[in-house]
XYZ file of C-alpha atoms in Angstrom:
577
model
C 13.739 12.233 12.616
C 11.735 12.071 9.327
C 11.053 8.081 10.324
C 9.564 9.534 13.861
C 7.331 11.591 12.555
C 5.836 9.965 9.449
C 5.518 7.154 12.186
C 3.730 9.383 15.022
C 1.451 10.498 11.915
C 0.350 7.365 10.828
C -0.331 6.703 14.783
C -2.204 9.669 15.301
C -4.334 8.655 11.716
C -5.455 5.363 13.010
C -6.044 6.641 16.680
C -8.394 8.945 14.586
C -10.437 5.547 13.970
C -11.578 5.319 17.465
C -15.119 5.592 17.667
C -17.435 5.560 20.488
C -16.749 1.608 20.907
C -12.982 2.554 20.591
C -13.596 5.326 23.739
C -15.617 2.865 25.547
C -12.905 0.078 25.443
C -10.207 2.243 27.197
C -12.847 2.743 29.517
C -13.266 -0.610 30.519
C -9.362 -1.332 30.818
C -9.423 1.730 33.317
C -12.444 -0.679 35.333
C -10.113 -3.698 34.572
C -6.870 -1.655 36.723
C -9.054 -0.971 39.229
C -9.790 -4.313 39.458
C -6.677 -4.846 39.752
C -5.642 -3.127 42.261
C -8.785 -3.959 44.667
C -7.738 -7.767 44.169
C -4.442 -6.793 45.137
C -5.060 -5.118 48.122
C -8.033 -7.771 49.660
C -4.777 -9.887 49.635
C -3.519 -7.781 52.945
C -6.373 -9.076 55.347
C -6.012 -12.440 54.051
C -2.837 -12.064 55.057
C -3.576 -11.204 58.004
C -5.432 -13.917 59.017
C -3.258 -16.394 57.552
C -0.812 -15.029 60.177
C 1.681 -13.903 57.441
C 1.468 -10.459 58.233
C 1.428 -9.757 61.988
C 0.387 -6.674 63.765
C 4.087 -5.403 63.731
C 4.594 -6.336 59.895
C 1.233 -4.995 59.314
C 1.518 -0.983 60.650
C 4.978 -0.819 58.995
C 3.683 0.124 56.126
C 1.347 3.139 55.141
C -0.855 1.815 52.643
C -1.217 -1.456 54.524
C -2.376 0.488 57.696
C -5.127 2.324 55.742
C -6.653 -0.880 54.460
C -6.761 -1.733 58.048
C -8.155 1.526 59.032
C -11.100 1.397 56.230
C -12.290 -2.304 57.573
C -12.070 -0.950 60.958
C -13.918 2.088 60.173
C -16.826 0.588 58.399
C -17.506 -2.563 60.314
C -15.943 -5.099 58.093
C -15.590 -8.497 60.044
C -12.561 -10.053 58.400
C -12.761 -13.380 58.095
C -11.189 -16.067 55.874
C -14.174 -16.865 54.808
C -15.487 -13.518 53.670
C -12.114 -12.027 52.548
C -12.317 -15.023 49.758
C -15.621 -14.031 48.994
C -14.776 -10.739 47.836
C -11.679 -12.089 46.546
C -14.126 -14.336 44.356
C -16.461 -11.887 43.136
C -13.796 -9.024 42.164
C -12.225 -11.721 40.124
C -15.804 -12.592 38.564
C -16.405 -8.790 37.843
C -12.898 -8.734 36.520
C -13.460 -11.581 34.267
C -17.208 -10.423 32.845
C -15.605 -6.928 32.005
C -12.047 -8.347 30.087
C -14.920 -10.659 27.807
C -17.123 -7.565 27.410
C -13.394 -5.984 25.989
C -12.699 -8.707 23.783
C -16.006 -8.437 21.807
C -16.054 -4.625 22.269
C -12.284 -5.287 20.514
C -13.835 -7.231 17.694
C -16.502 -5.019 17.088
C -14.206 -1.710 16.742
C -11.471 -3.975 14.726
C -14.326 -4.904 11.971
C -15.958 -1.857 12.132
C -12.871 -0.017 11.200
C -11.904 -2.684 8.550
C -15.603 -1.438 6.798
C -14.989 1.872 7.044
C -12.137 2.263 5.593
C -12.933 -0.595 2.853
C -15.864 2.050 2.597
C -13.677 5.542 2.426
C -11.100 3.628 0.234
C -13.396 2.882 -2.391
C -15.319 5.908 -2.540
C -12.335 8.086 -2.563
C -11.537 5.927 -5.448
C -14.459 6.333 -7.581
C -14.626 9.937 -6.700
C -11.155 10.710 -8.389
C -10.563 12.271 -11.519
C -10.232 9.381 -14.168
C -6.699 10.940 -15.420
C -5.597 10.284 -11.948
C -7.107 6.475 -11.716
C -5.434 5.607 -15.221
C -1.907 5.795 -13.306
C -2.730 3.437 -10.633
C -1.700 -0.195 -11.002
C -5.964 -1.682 -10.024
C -3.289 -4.699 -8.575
C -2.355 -2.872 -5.563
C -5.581 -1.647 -4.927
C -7.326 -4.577 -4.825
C -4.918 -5.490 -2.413
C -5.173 -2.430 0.034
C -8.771 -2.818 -0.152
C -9.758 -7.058 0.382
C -6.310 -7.591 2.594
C -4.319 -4.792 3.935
C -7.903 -2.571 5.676
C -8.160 -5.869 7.650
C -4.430 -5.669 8.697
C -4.471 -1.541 9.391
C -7.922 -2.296 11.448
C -5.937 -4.862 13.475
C -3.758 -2.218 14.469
C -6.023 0.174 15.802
C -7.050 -3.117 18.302
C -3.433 -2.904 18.764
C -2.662 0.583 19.739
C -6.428 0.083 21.872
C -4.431 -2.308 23.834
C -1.094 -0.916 24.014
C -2.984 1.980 26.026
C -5.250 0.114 28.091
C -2.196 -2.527 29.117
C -0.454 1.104 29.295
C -3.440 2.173 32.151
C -3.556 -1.065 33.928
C 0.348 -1.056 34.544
C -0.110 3.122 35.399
C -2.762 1.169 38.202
C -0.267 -1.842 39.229
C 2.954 0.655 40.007
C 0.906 2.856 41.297
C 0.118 0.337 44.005
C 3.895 -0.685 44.157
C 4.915 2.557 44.493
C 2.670 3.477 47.804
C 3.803 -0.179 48.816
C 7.565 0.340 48.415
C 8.671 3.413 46.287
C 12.765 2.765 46.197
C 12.208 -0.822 44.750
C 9.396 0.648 42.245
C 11.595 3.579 40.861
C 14.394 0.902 40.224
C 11.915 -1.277 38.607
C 10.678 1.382 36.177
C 14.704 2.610 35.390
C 15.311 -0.909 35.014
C 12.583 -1.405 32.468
C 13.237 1.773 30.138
C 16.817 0.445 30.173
C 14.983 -3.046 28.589
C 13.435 -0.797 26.040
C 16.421 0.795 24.774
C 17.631 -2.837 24.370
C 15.688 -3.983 22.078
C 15.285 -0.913 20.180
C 16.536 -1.621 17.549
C 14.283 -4.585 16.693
C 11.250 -2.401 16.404
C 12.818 -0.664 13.689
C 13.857 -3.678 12.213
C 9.795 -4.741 12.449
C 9.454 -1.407 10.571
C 11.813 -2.512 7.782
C 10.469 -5.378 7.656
C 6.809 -4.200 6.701
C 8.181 -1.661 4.244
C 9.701 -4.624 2.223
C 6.149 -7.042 2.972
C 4.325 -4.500 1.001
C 6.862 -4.564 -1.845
C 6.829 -8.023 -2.000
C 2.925 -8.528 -1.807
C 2.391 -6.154 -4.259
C 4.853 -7.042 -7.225
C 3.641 -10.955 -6.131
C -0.435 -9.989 -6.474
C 0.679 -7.843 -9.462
C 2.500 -10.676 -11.510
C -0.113 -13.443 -10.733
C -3.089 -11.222 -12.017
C -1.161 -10.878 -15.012
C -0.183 -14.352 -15.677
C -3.666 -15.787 -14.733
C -5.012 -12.852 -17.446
C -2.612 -14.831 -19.466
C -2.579 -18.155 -18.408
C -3.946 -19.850 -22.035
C -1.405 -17.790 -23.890
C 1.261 -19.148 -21.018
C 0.278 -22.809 -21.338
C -0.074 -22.789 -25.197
C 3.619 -21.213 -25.718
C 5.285 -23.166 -23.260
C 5.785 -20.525 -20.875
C 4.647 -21.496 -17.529
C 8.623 -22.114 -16.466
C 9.680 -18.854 -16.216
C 6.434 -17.890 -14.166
C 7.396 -20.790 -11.779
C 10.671 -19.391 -11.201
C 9.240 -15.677 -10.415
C 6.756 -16.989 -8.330
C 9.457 -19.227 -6.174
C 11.719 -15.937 -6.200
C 8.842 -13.945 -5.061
C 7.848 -17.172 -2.162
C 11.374 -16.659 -1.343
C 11.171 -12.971 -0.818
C 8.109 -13.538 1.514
C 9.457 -16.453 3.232
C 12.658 -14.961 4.090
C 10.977 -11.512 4.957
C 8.443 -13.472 7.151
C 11.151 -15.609 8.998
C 13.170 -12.222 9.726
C 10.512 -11.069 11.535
C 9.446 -13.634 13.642
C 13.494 -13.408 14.434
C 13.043 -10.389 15.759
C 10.053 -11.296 17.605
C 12.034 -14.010 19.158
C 14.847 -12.280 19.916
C 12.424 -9.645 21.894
C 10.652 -12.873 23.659
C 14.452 -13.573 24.389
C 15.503 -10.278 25.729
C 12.449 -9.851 27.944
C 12.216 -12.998 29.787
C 15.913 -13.129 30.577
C 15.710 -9.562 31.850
C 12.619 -9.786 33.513
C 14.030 -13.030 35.667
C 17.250 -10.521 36.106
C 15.004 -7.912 37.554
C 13.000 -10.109 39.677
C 16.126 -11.763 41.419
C 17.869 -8.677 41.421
C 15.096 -6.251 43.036
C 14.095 -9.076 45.807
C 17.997 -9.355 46.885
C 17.617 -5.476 46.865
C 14.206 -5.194 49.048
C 15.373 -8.351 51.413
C 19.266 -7.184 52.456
C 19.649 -3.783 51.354
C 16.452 -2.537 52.660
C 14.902 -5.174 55.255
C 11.523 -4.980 53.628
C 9.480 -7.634 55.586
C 7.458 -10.945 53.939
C 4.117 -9.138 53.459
C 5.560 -6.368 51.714
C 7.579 -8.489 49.849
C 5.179 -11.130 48.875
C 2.560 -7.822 47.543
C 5.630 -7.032 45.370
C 6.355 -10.420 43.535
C 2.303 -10.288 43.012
C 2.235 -6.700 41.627
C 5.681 -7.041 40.060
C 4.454 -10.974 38.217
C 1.753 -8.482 36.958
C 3.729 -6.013 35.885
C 6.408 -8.211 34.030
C 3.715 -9.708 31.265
C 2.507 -6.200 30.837
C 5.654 -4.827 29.984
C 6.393 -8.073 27.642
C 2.994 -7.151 26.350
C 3.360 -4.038 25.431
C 6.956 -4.542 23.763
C 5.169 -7.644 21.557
C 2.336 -4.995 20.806
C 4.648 -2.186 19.914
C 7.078 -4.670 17.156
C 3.696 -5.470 15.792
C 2.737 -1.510 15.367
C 5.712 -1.041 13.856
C 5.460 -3.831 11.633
C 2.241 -2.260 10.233
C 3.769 1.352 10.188
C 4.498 1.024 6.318
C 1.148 -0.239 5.132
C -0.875 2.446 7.353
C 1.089 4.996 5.643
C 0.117 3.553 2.131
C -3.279 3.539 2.776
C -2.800 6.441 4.670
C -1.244 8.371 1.646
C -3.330 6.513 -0.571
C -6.535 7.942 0.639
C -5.477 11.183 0.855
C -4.281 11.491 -2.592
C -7.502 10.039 -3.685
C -9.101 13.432 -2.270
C -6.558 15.597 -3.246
C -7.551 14.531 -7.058
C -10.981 14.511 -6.182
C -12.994 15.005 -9.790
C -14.783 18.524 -9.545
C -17.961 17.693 -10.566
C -21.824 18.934 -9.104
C -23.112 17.017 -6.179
C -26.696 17.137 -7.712
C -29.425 14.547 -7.548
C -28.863 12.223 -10.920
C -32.082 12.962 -12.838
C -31.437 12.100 -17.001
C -30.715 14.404 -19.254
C -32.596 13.832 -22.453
C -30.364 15.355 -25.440
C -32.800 17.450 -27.417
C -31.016 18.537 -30.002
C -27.372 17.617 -30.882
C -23.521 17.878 -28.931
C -21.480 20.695 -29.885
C -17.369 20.166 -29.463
C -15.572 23.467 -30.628
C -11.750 23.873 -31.050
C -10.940 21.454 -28.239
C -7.439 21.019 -27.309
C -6.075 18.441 -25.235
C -2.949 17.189 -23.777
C -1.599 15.334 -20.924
C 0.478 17.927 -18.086
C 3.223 19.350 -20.338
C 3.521 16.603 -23.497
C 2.749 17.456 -26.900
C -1.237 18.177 -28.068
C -3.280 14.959 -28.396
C -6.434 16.812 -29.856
C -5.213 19.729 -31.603
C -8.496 21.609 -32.949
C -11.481 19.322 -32.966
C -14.757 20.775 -33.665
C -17.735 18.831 -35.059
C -21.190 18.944 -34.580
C -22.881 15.491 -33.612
C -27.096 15.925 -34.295
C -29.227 13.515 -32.186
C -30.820 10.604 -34.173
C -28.029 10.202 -35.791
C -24.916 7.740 -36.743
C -21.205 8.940 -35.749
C -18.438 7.040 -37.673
C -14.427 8.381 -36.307
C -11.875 6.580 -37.809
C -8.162 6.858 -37.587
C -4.328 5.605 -36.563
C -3.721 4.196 -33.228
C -2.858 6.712 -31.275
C -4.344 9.613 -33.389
C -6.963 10.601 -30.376
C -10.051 8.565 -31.204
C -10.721 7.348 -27.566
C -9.502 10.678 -26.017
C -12.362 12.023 -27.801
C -14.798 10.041 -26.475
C -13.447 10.477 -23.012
C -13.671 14.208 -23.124
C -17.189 13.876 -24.739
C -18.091 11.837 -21.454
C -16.599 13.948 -18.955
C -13.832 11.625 -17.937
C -11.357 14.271 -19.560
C -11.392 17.489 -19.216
C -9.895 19.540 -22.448
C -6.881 22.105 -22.331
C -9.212 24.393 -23.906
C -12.185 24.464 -26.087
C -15.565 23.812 -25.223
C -18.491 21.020 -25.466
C -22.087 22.224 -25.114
C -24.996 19.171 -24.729
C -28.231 21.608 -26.324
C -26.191 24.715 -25.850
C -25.519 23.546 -22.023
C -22.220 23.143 -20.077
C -21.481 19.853 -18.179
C -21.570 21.427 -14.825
C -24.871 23.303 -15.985
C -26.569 19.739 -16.549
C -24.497 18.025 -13.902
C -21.790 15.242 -14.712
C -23.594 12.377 -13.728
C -26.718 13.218 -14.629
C -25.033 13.081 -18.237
C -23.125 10.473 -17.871
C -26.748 8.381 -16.418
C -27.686 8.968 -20.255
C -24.229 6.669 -21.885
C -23.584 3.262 -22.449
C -19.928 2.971 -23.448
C -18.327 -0.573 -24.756
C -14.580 -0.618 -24.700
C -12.284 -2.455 -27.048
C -11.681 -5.221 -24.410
C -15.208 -5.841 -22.549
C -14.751 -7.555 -19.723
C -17.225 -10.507 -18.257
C -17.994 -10.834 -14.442
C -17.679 -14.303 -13.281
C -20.990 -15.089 -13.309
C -24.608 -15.494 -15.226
C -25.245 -13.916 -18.254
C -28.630 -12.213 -16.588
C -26.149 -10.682 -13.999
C -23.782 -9.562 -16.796
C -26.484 -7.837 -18.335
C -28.263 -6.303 -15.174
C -25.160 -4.959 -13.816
C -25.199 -2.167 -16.169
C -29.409 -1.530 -15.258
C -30.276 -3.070 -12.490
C -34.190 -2.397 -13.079
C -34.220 -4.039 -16.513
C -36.731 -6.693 -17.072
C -36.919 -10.040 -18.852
C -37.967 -8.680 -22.088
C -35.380 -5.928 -21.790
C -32.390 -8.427 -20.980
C -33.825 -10.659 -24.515
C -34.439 -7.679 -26.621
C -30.592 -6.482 -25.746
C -29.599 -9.986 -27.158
C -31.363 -9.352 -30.049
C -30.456 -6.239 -30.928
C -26.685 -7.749 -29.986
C -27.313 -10.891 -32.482
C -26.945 -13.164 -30.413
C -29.900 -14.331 -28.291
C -30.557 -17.098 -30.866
C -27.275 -18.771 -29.441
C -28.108 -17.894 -25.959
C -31.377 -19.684 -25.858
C -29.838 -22.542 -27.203
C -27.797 -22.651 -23.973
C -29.462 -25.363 -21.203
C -29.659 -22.390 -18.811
C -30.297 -19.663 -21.426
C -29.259 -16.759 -19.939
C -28.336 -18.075 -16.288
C -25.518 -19.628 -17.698
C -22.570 -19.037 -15.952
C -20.068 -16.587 -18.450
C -17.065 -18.312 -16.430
C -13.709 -15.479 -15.440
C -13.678 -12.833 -17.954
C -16.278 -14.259 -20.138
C -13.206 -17.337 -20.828
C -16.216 -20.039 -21.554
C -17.370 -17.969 -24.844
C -15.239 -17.554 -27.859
C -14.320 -13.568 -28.153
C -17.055 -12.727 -30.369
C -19.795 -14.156 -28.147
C -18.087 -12.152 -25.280
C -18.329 -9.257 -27.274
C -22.116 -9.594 -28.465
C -23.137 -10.462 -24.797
C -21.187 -7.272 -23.615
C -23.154 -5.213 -26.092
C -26.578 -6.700 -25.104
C -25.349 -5.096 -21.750
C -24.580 -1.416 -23.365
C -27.776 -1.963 -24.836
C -29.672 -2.563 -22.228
C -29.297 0.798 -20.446
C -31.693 2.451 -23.494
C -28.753 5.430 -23.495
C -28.728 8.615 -25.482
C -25.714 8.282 -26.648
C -24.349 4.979 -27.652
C -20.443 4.803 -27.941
C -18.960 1.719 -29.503
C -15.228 1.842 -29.152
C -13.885 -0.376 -31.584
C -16.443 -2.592 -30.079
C -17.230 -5.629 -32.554
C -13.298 -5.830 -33.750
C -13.675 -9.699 -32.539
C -16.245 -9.958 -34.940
C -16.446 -11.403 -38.708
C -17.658 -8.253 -41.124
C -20.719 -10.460 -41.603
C -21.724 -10.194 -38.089
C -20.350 -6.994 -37.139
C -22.294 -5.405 -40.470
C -25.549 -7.618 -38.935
C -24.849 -5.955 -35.671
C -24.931 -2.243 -37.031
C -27.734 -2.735 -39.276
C -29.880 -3.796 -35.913
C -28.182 -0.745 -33.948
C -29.300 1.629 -36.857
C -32.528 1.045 -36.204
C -31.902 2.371 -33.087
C -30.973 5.746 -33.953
C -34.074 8.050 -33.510
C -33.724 7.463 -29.934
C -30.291 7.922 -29.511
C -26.937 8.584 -31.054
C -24.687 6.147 -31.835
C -20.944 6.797 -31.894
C -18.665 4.346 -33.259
C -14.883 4.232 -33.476
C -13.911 1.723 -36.606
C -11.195 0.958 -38.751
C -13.690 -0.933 -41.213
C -14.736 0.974 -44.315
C -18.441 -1.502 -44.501
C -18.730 0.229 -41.310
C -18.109 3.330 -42.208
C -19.988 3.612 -44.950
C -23.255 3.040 -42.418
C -22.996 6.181 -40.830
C -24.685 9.268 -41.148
C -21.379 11.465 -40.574
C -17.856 10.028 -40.616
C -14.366 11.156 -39.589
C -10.731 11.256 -40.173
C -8.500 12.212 -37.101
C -4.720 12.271 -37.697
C -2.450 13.561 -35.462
C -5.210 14.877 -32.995
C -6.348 16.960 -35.991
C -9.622 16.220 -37.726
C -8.796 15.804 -41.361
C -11.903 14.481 -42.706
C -15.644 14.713 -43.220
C -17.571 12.862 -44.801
C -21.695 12.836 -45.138
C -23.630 10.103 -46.386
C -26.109 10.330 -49.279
């Protein structure tokens, strides 16, 4: 029962995707089954006139005797000649509205596919960063480049499972004014086929449950070995990723092969009991209830109609189920994006300039129920000033910073920006006044201008080449034949680690913050270079602050205030001269 439903609720979530297009679509299979239906029924006077039908066949039957009677009453000549006529042009009007459906179809698949590409992400960037620091970035990237496509060709899917579902309401409609005993076996005939094969659409639904496993640990272990892949090939270790990745082929392989099994087998099961059927209901109409040719012949026409629909609709329905798992992840996915939505002010981003200095008092911090992280911090950081925090991994350093940004919010305790709350100057507009350099910058796979401009977009020339400066390192990037539209390669890998680093500072730089936070940011760097680095950023400091996490005494000895944390707990302060 619990299967039913979370299936009927990942149905109803994706019927939810119907737009306008979507509406518009079902609309046009409604035109296609009446279609249908008129083709089916111009058939009688051709009949006619063919001498198939005679007068006696022909008023046997109700519905055949009111086509009759509608000719006759408006005037129609029946001929050959015009009976194919209209045959022709229903068939024409037929065709022009099933290729208006197909591109209406495409339209609404890739316009679902974008939004929820769209929602995904900005549910995403929306969440509380405590929340995103849980979530493997491997699977995401997955639901958001692969699976939206796959989810998006389901609601084309379910589309079509209810227009195929309309023109078959259309077809036995017709077969049931024609003949209703033979129709009402038909249709108890055909829900008997469906509990047949059952089983197989739950075996679809298995089957897409383990697909996502599979994809996921597979996309998961090749970003990390390709992160890897120098450490890998120097060590001699590229055998034991072979065998994972041939035990995760395997997986797929075997996974894939099931289904299209199944899909087989329900090819299999269908054609053998539609040819059943067919034999079976035409002995039934001929001997056991004398129907004559015409009505018979209408029958196999509707019925040969009828048959691929139902095949249809069984094919369309494994497929559903096949994407019932990965609906639900995204599903689930989304909605636990909003659910941890970060409460922050919707305001228009407008800088804050930091007037006078950031005030943290007795903050507190720890994650759900595990033992304090910060325990106590208070300190007083002025503006124009340099902010040294050193300390033991692990002793709170860049837990600090991330409550000082916003990204954490503390247990308790308080941080005032000029005597001002976050939400009174608004998250983002605070966060619009940061540039923040990790321990591990990471490179986009591209120029070095791009690199740089990605962090402020409206930078110009001079800006991008002062950044280097300031960054030591735009002597070396001049030297380069492209200067600074050389291409940085993936993750920066065609620069040694202290070039990577300088060139990711040139892009901190760049954004002219208030605050500057260097997270253990020139580590790759010889103390040479790194003291270099500092002396440029010092000169820096009466327009912003600059806040730098180091284990390096040289360092340390630069700054205008310095730190001790241990244990969460502040332990140490130190001024300079």
């Amino acid at each position: 029962m619990k299967l039913y439903r979370k299936t009927f609720t990942s149905l109803k979530w994706v019927f939810k995707g119907l737009t306008f297009k979507g509406y518009l679509s079902l609309a046009l299979y409604v035109i296609l089954g009446f279609f249908q239906g008129v083709s089916i029924l111009i058939l009688i006077p051709m009949l006619s006139i063919t001498g198939i039908a005679d007068s006696e066949v022909t008023n046997e039957n109700k519905l055949i005797k009111n086509v009759k009677y509608y000719l006759d009453y408006f005037n129609l000549t029946i001929s050959f000649r015009n009976v194919l006529i209209i045959f022709v042009c229903i068939i024409l009007l037929y065709s022009f509205v099933t290729y208006s459906s197909k591109i209406l179809n495409s339209k609404l698949v890739q316009g679902f596919a974008s939004k929820l590409r769209k929602e995904l992400h900005h549910s995403y960037i929306e969440t509380e960063w405590i929340h995103i620091s849980k979530i493997k970035s491997s699977d995401l990237l997955g639901l958001i480049s692969r699976e939206t496509t796959r989810i998006a060709t389901a609601l084309t899917v379910l589309t079509e499972l209810i227009g195929i579902t309309i023109l078959l309401v259309f077809q036995i409609g017709i077969a049931f004014l024609i003949s209703p005993e033979i129709t009402f076996y038909v249709i108890v005939s055909s829900l008997f086929l469906g509990l047949l094969i059952r089983k197989l659409l739950f075996s679809s639904l298995q089957n897409g449950i383990r697909s996502i496993s599979y994809s996921e640990t597979l996309q998961s272990n090749l970003i990390g070995y390709f992160q890897n892949f120098k450490l890998a090939k120097s060590q001699n270790l590229n055998g034991k990723q072979k065998i994972l990745l041939e035990q995760f082929s395997d997986d797929i392989y075997n996974n894939r092969v099931q289904f299209e099994k199944d899909r087989a087998k329900l090819n299999l099961i269908t054609d053998i009991g539609s040819a059943i059927l067919l034999s079976v209901f035409l002995y039934i109409g001929f001997v056991v209830y004398s129907k004559s040719m015409l009505v018979l012949i209408l029958l196999i026409l509707i019925f040969s109609r009828i048959a691929p629909g139902v095949q249809s609709i069984l094919r369309k329905t494994q497929t559903l189920f096949n994407l019932i798992p990965i609906i639900d992840e995204i599903r689930t996915k989304i909605q636990d994006f909003k659910n941890n939505k970060e409460d922050i002010d919707n305001k228009e981003i407008n800088k804050y300039e930091l007037n006078r200095h950031i005030e943290i008092s007795e903050i507190y911090f720890k994650y759900n129920d595990k033992h304090l992280i910060l325990e106590n911090v208070s300190l007083t950081i002025k503006k124009n000033s340099v902010i040294a925090i050193t300390g033991e991994s692990g002793s709170g350093k860049t837990t600090l910073v991330d409550i000082i940004t916003g990204l954490l919010k503390p247990t308790s305790g308080n941080i005032m920006i000029d005597g001002k709350s976050f939400k009174e100057i608004g998250y983002n507009n605070w966060r619009s006044n940061i540039a923040y350099m990790t321990q591990e910058p990471i490179l986009f796979n591209d120029t070095i201008r791009n690199n740089i401009l990605w962090s402020n977009p409206q930078a110009t020339e001079e800006d991008i080449w002062n950044a280097l400066n300031f960054a030591n390192v735009k002597e070396y990037v001049a030297s380069l034949d492209l200067g600074i539209d050389t291409y940085v390669g993936d993750r920066g890998s065609r620069f040694s680690g202290g070039q990577r680093q300088r060139i990711a500072l040139a892009r901190t730089l760049v954004r002219k913050p208030t605050l500057l936070i260097l997270d253990e940011a020139t580590n790759e760097l010889d103390e040479k270079n790194e003291h270099e680095i500092i002396e440029n950023l010092i000169k820096l400091k009466n327009s912003m602050i600059i806040f730098i996490i180091t284990h390096r005494p040289s360092t340390i000895k630069m700054a205008d205030q310095s730190f001790y944390l241990k244990n969460g707990k502040i332990t140490n302060v130190v001024f300079s001269k």
